[in-house]
Amino acid sequence: MMRSTTDRTSDATTKLAQLLLSNGAKLGAAQLRRLSWLARSFGPAAVWGSGAHAGQGRVVVVIDPPSGAGAELLYSSLTSDTTVVIPFGENPAFDFLKSKLTEFGTVGACGADGPHALWWGGLRWRPPADPINAAALRVVSCYPRALGEIRAYHLKRSLDRLGLPFTIEAIDTIHDDRLLASEKADFILRMWKRHDEPLLFVDADTMLQALPSLLVEADGDFAVHKWNGWEMSTRTLYFGRSTAAEAMLLTWQELTHSYVAVWEGYLLDQAWSLTSSQMPLDTVWLPRPYHAVAGEAGARRATVVHNLAPTTADLGPDPDFADAVRRARRAGRSGARDSLIVLNSTATSDKAITVILRDVEAAGARATAASLQAVTRAFTADCGGFARLEVSLCPWQDDVRVAREAAFLAHNKVVEIDPAQELPNDLFRTLAASETKGRSVNVTRYQR
């Protein structure tokens, strides 16, 4: 009897999980789904450094951060048909390797089942082999009613030419000449609830020159382009039909209404960070052809072209606004100020605790990963009465200070842990007991 495609896919996923687990990488279901998709799209997986090279497996899994020479060797062996996967993508020790590659996507931490951020990238995006179903997504856009229909004239014509379904609306806005972030977020959420397809939002002064096949092929929860490599732009946004996509959209909407004076791109960045820390948000990092500027080199071959001045250097009003997150976002990961992972318990208290994994730059990637898994496993086994756990990864002392200050502002208890420490399952019960006895765990390292 021939086995079904579902059975074969399940077997392949199981083998991938075993391959990673044998190398100390514990991934959750959403991360394994993405890895399975990569194996089907690019070829079988092989662990770099275990006698394998890129030619033996077109999905190259990197478990340990390579040296500078090792990164050069790996880079020189890649082809456009190869994808690099980093199961411990949250670790800054991989930043140098990432900087040599084009990042394709990130899948956020899957709770205690996979407390890591899966990162994938390569030399360049490979275009889909088959044309997409034009009805697989819906393009949506809006503009201030006062600007008139001419605002979206070129966008409508381009979508008609491509045969893509779309909804473009004039909306009442506070300002006649522009949208507030809250107005844009409200519109996208309204479209997400009205339609059944995944949504591609573009600003109205935009033109599509080709089918957005990459979005349909990758089929993530959320997709965005990072202007200058770190600054999330709200001019091209994709939201899939998933719980994680809805959570991302709702979080962004809430932030835009709560912080009306803050630039919308930074609020989108924070929504991404908050959502990724609490659920496995599958993010696709869009290449420049999905955020081209009219008049620049390559715009004629781009998929999405925005009517911006060719000399635009930065989309944000303040280029120094979020300096602290730049390095982390360039590497597609959370920074020290952001929590890598947030876990909630069933405890009815209002107590929260922040665990800072410090000195991770000096520790090995496997040791740091093992500590992450031990911390989340201990919290799941016995939360010690804490309602919430937040974990931050800090390579340097300055990062520890930033994470500590952020925890204090949230009124969290703080404990610092070295990656090499062995942690018991009753860790949080022990920490809670030390609080009860008056021995504060704030700004101290955990010691058994």
XYZ file of C-alpha atoms in Angstrom:
448
model
C 0.000 0.000 0.000
C 1.350 3.383 -0.969
C 1.809 5.784 1.899
C 0.046 9.163 1.786
C 1.837 12.448 1.278
C 0.797 13.415 4.816
C 2.495 10.306 6.253
C 5.695 10.975 4.305
C 5.718 14.607 5.425
C 5.183 13.524 9.034
C 8.095 11.071 8.797
C 10.345 13.743 7.322
C 9.424 16.182 10.097
C 10.141 13.535 12.743
C 13.572 12.877 11.244
C 14.343 16.603 11.222
C 13.315 16.906 14.872
C 15.546 13.954 15.792
C 18.457 15.434 13.822
C 18.193 18.716 15.693
C 17.554 17.160 19.100
C 20.677 15.022 18.735
C 22.557 18.302 18.370
C 20.932 19.944 21.399
C 18.341 21.984 19.472
C 14.773 21.589 20.681
C 12.287 23.185 18.283
C 8.547 23.659 18.538
C 5.878 22.607 16.064
C 5.767 25.910 14.149
C 9.543 25.940 13.744
C 9.572 22.339 12.554
C 6.852 23.184 10.017
C 9.056 25.932 8.576
C 12.088 23.645 8.555
C 10.082 20.916 6.818
C 8.950 23.440 4.209
C 12.559 24.434 3.625
C 13.593 20.800 3.197
C 10.811 20.292 0.644
C 11.677 23.532 -1.175
C 15.471 23.434 -1.170
C 16.534 19.871 -0.414
C 17.514 17.609 2.493
C 18.995 19.043 5.691
C 22.567 18.515 6.870
C 24.381 19.837 9.932
C 27.332 22.058 9.069
C 30.618 20.843 10.490
C 29.590 17.193 10.821
C 31.380 16.163 7.670
C 28.656 17.728 5.531
C 28.926 20.625 3.153
C 26.433 22.676 1.219
C 26.501 20.340 -1.765
C 25.352 17.389 0.356
C 22.319 19.137 1.770
C 20.724 22.262 0.410
C 19.394 23.124 3.858
C 22.535 23.712 5.911
C 21.843 23.687 9.659
C 24.414 25.653 11.693
C 24.413 24.642 15.360
C 27.661 26.258 16.555
C 28.764 29.808 15.645
C 31.594 29.546 13.087
C 34.788 31.516 13.422
C 35.497 34.279 10.941
C 37.340 31.853 8.698
C 34.607 29.267 9.156
C 31.934 31.776 8.154
C 33.923 32.636 5.018
C 34.264 28.940 4.183
C 30.542 28.353 4.622
C 29.657 31.444 2.611
C 31.911 30.449 -0.284
C 30.275 27.013 -0.481
C 26.714 28.323 -0.848
C 24.689 28.553 -4.028
C 21.366 30.218 -4.765
C 19.717 26.818 -4.152
C 21.014 26.626 -0.590
C 19.377 27.860 2.594
C 21.166 28.303 5.913
C 19.181 27.560 9.069
C 20.274 28.641 12.555
C 18.167 26.906 15.255
C 19.662 29.167 17.961
C 19.000 32.362 16.015
C 18.451 34.319 19.237
C 22.162 34.081 20.089
C 24.235 37.163 19.095
C 27.240 34.899 18.487
C 25.710 34.169 15.048
C 25.424 37.849 14.070
C 28.614 37.833 11.967
C 27.487 34.855 9.881
C 24.052 36.429 9.428
C 25.631 39.676 8.255
C 27.146 37.847 5.283
C 23.798 36.401 4.204
C 20.411 37.683 3.092
C 17.908 36.953 5.827
C 14.724 35.257 4.699
C 12.780 34.727 7.899
C 12.529 34.126 11.626
C 10.191 31.941 13.665
C 9.748 33.117 17.254
C 10.144 31.015 20.362
C 7.621 28.189 20.855
C 7.377 28.423 24.637
C 8.993 25.705 26.720
C 8.631 23.260 23.783
C 11.114 25.271 21.722
C 12.526 28.334 23.525
C 14.624 29.430 20.554
C 14.265 31.721 17.557
C 14.745 29.830 14.288
C 16.536 31.960 11.666
C 16.865 31.151 7.963
C 18.588 32.898 5.090
C 20.913 32.475 2.141
C 22.537 34.272 -0.763
C 19.313 35.619 -2.257
C 15.636 34.794 -2.530
C 14.979 32.170 -5.175
C 11.890 33.039 -7.259
C 9.064 30.463 -7.112
C 9.148 27.860 -9.864
C 5.401 27.985 -10.516
C 3.125 31.005 -10.997
C 0.910 31.759 -8.004
C -2.828 31.585 -7.773
C -3.812 35.250 -8.054
C -6.683 34.714 -5.621
C -4.335 33.391 -2.901
C -4.099 36.804 -1.264
C -5.916 40.149 -1.306
C -4.243 43.527 -1.679
C -5.730 46.216 0.570
C -5.033 49.924 0.847
C -6.623 53.146 2.071
C -6.105 56.886 1.806
C -7.556 60.082 3.331
C -10.878 60.891 1.695
C -9.784 64.491 1.152
C -7.052 63.400 -1.299
C -9.577 62.004 -3.781
C -9.505 58.851 -5.926
C -6.452 60.029 -7.858
C -4.371 59.000 -4.837
C -4.844 55.305 -5.625
C -5.226 55.545 -9.423
C -1.921 53.871 -10.359
C -2.303 51.209 -7.681
C -5.758 50.209 -8.948
C -4.567 50.044 -12.552
C -1.599 47.876 -11.642
C -3.764 45.447 -9.658
C -6.312 45.190 -12.457
C -3.494 44.415 -14.896
C -2.145 41.635 -12.646
C -5.585 40.196 -11.933
C -5.188 40.463 -8.166
C -8.252 40.878 -5.941
C -8.122 44.107 -3.973
C -10.002 46.422 -1.653
C -9.032 50.097 -1.700
C -11.025 52.557 0.353
C -11.116 56.270 1.057
C -11.464 56.752 4.818
C -12.197 59.675 7.074
C -8.998 60.799 8.776
C -7.975 63.396 11.340
C -5.524 64.969 8.884
C -6.476 65.632 5.269
C -3.083 64.748 3.815
C -1.908 61.719 5.750
C -2.890 58.665 7.792
C -2.200 58.274 11.477
C -0.710 54.961 12.535
C -3.903 54.092 14.423
C -6.033 54.789 11.336
C -3.860 52.494 9.222
C -3.887 49.719 11.842
C -7.661 50.017 12.291
C -8.201 49.721 8.540
C -5.994 46.640 8.169
C -7.681 44.923 11.102
C -11.098 45.701 9.632
C -10.004 44.156 6.321
C -8.537 41.134 8.116
C -11.916 40.495 9.752
C -13.909 41.144 6.570
C -11.958 38.938 4.150
C -10.852 35.313 4.300
C -7.613 35.647 2.320
C -4.197 36.649 3.616
C -3.723 40.406 3.246
C -1.015 42.417 1.540
C -1.298 46.051 2.620
C 0.498 48.726 0.599
C 0.279 52.490 0.823
C -2.028 54.000 -1.798
C 0.779 55.846 -3.632
C 2.239 52.491 -4.653
C 2.284 50.358 -7.784
C 2.617 46.576 -8.138
C 4.617 45.538 -11.199
C 4.581 41.761 -10.674
C 2.655 39.134 -8.751
C 3.799 38.947 -5.093
C 4.686 35.279 -5.492
C 7.222 35.193 -2.666
C 4.516 35.958 -0.084
C 2.300 33.141 -1.298
C 5.182 30.687 -1.558
C 6.609 31.450 1.898
C 3.141 31.593 3.532
C 4.258 33.117 6.833
C 2.246 34.810 9.563
C 3.717 38.257 8.964
C 6.012 39.863 6.393
C 7.717 43.247 6.402
C 10.678 45.014 4.822
C 13.385 46.437 7.069
C 14.505 49.750 5.628
C 18.261 50.222 6.145
C 18.330 46.655 7.422
C 16.722 47.343 10.795
C 13.839 49.828 10.543
C 10.456 48.168 9.993
C 8.447 49.981 7.343
C 4.649 50.066 7.455
C 4.333 50.775 3.712
C 4.367 47.067 2.718
C 2.843 44.641 5.217
C 1.575 41.076 4.923
C -0.678 39.321 7.437
C -1.504 35.641 7.051
C -4.590 33.801 8.267
C -3.284 32.594 11.621
C -3.689 33.237 15.326
C -0.163 34.636 15.454
C -0.868 37.045 12.580
C -4.014 38.289 14.305
C -2.122 38.719 17.590
C 0.563 40.724 15.803
C -2.030 42.984 14.196
C -4.017 43.471 17.417
C -0.857 44.290 19.372
C 0.222 46.877 16.819
C -3.245 48.424 16.794
C -3.260 48.681 20.591
C 0.159 50.330 20.635
C -0.829 52.868 17.963
C -3.808 53.952 20.058
C -1.791 54.031 23.304
C 1.235 55.948 21.974
C -0.159 58.309 19.354
C 2.955 60.521 19.304
C 5.381 57.653 18.593
C 6.442 56.870 15.039
C 4.418 53.975 13.570
C 7.439 51.974 12.415
C 8.838 51.791 15.924
C 5.452 50.718 17.278
C 5.354 47.984 14.636
C 8.832 46.922 15.771
C 7.659 46.688 19.373
C 4.523 44.763 18.363
C 6.763 42.278 16.540
C 8.995 41.912 19.603
C 6.077 41.427 21.997
C 4.312 38.915 19.760
C 7.461 36.934 18.909
C 8.273 36.533 22.604
C 4.882 35.001 23.395
C 4.129 32.841 20.355
C 6.000 31.364 17.369
C 5.368 34.248 14.956
C 6.594 33.094 11.521
C 8.093 36.260 10.034
C 9.266 36.678 6.446
C 11.786 39.489 5.906
C 10.898 40.998 2.541
C 13.710 41.803 0.087
C 14.129 45.249 -1.442
C 12.074 44.419 -4.597
C 9.050 44.459 -2.277
C 9.915 47.961 -1.104
C 11.531 49.699 -4.067
C 11.577 53.479 -4.451
C 10.448 55.047 -7.729
C 13.402 56.210 -9.788
C 16.088 54.159 -8.069
C 18.191 51.536 -9.801
C 16.305 48.245 -10.015
C 12.851 49.771 -9.537
C 11.735 48.656 -13.014
C 12.272 45.008 -12.026
C 10.750 45.349 -8.548
C 7.455 43.846 -7.400
C 6.306 46.764 -5.230
C 7.337 50.341 -6.038
C 6.621 53.226 -3.676
C 6.281 56.830 -4.777
C 9.053 58.191 -2.571
C 11.901 60.526 -3.416
C 14.894 58.533 -4.764
C 17.130 60.347 -2.259
C 15.167 59.095 0.755
C 17.723 57.975 3.330
C 15.450 57.002 6.186
C 11.709 56.433 6.536
C 11.557 57.358 10.199
C 11.358 60.942 11.482
C 14.244 60.379 13.895
C 17.140 58.231 12.638
C 18.559 57.965 16.181
C 15.252 57.011 17.810
C 15.843 53.288 18.303
C 19.606 53.002 18.231
C 19.552 50.354 20.951
C 17.698 47.840 18.762
C 19.578 48.311 15.494
C 22.177 45.564 15.860
C 19.602 43.034 17.023
C 17.103 43.837 14.255
C 19.791 43.650 11.579
C 20.282 40.071 12.788
C 16.537 39.369 12.886
C 16.427 38.836 16.654
C 15.408 40.401 19.950
C 17.776 42.743 21.771
C 18.627 42.933 25.466
C 15.806 45.398 26.099
C 13.295 42.955 24.599
C 12.329 39.687 26.234
C 13.338 36.717 24.124
C 10.535 34.631 25.564
C 7.554 35.282 27.839
C 5.733 32.419 29.578
C 2.537 32.713 31.611
C 1.517 30.325 34.373
C -1.819 29.527 35.982
C -0.835 31.290 39.211
C -3.351 33.915 40.316
C -0.709 36.283 41.702
C 0.514 39.444 39.998
C 4.171 38.513 40.525
C 6.499 38.367 37.527
C 10.133 37.412 37.315
C 12.822 38.283 34.784
C 15.658 35.818 34.249
C 18.736 37.396 32.677
C 21.078 34.968 30.938
C 24.305 36.920 31.149
C 27.736 36.619 29.503
C 26.285 34.620 26.600
C 28.963 36.029 24.269
C 31.585 34.066 26.194
C 29.475 30.926 26.547
C 28.976 28.416 23.778
C 25.743 28.443 21.788
C 24.827 24.970 23.038
C 25.405 25.933 26.689
C 23.226 29.026 26.296
C 20.542 26.996 24.528
C 20.628 24.355 27.277
C 20.154 27.075 29.902
C 17.192 28.517 28.006
C 15.612 25.086 27.874
C 16.345 24.441 31.573
C 14.834 27.779 32.673
C 11.627 27.342 30.675
C 11.338 23.682 31.675
C 11.699 24.592 35.354
C 9.038 27.309 35.106
C 6.630 24.920 33.398
C 7.243 22.253 36.058
C 6.833 24.625 39.017
C 6.255 28.361 38.571
C 6.800 29.015 42.281
C 3.768 31.287 42.385
C 5.053 33.614 39.671
C 2.401 34.495 37.105
C 4.855 35.370 34.341
C 8.420 34.574 33.315
C 10.438 36.834 31.024
C 13.847 35.732 29.764
C 16.454 38.118 28.325
C 19.717 37.180 26.590
C 22.596 39.522 27.422
C 26.033 39.142 25.811
C 27.635 42.151 27.557
C 27.417 43.958 30.892
C 25.759 46.976 29.246
C 23.027 44.642 27.976
C 22.547 43.300 31.506
C 22.066 46.853 32.773
C 19.502 47.632 30.066
C 17.560 44.416 30.701
C 17.662 44.980 34.448
C 16.334 48.534 34.136
C 13.524 47.357 31.857
C 12.578 44.658 34.391
C 12.553 47.159 37.250
C 10.279 49.482 35.277
C 7.857 46.575 34.901
C 8.154 45.841 38.662
C 9.543 42.376 37.971
C 11.793 40.426 40.259
C 15.205 39.860 38.674
C 17.677 37.008 38.819
C 20.858 36.688 36.760
C 22.085 33.283 35.637
C 25.257 32.154 33.921
C 24.717 29.741 31.009
C 27.042 27.162 32.573
C 24.950 26.819 35.750
C 23.016 23.646 36.416
C 19.426 24.537 37.252
C 16.997 22.401 39.303
C 13.336 21.873 38.448
C 12.333 23.690 41.659
C 14.301 26.807 40.666
C 11.349 29.189 40.851
C 10.002 27.671 44.082
C 13.453 28.302 45.585
C 13.498 31.888 44.290
C 10.015 32.547 45.636
C 11.038 31.176 49.046
C 14.067 33.481 49.162
C 11.716 36.422 48.559
C 9.449 35.318 51.396
C 12.391 35.159 53.781
C 13.450 38.663 52.828
C 16.459 37.686 50.768
C 15.859 39.617 47.537
C 16.906 37.993 44.295
C 17.095 41.371 42.556
C 20.433 42.045 40.892
C 22.022 38.867 42.238
C 23.195 35.762 40.516
C 21.396 32.537 41.236
C 23.503 30.202 43.371
C 22.443 26.827 44.665
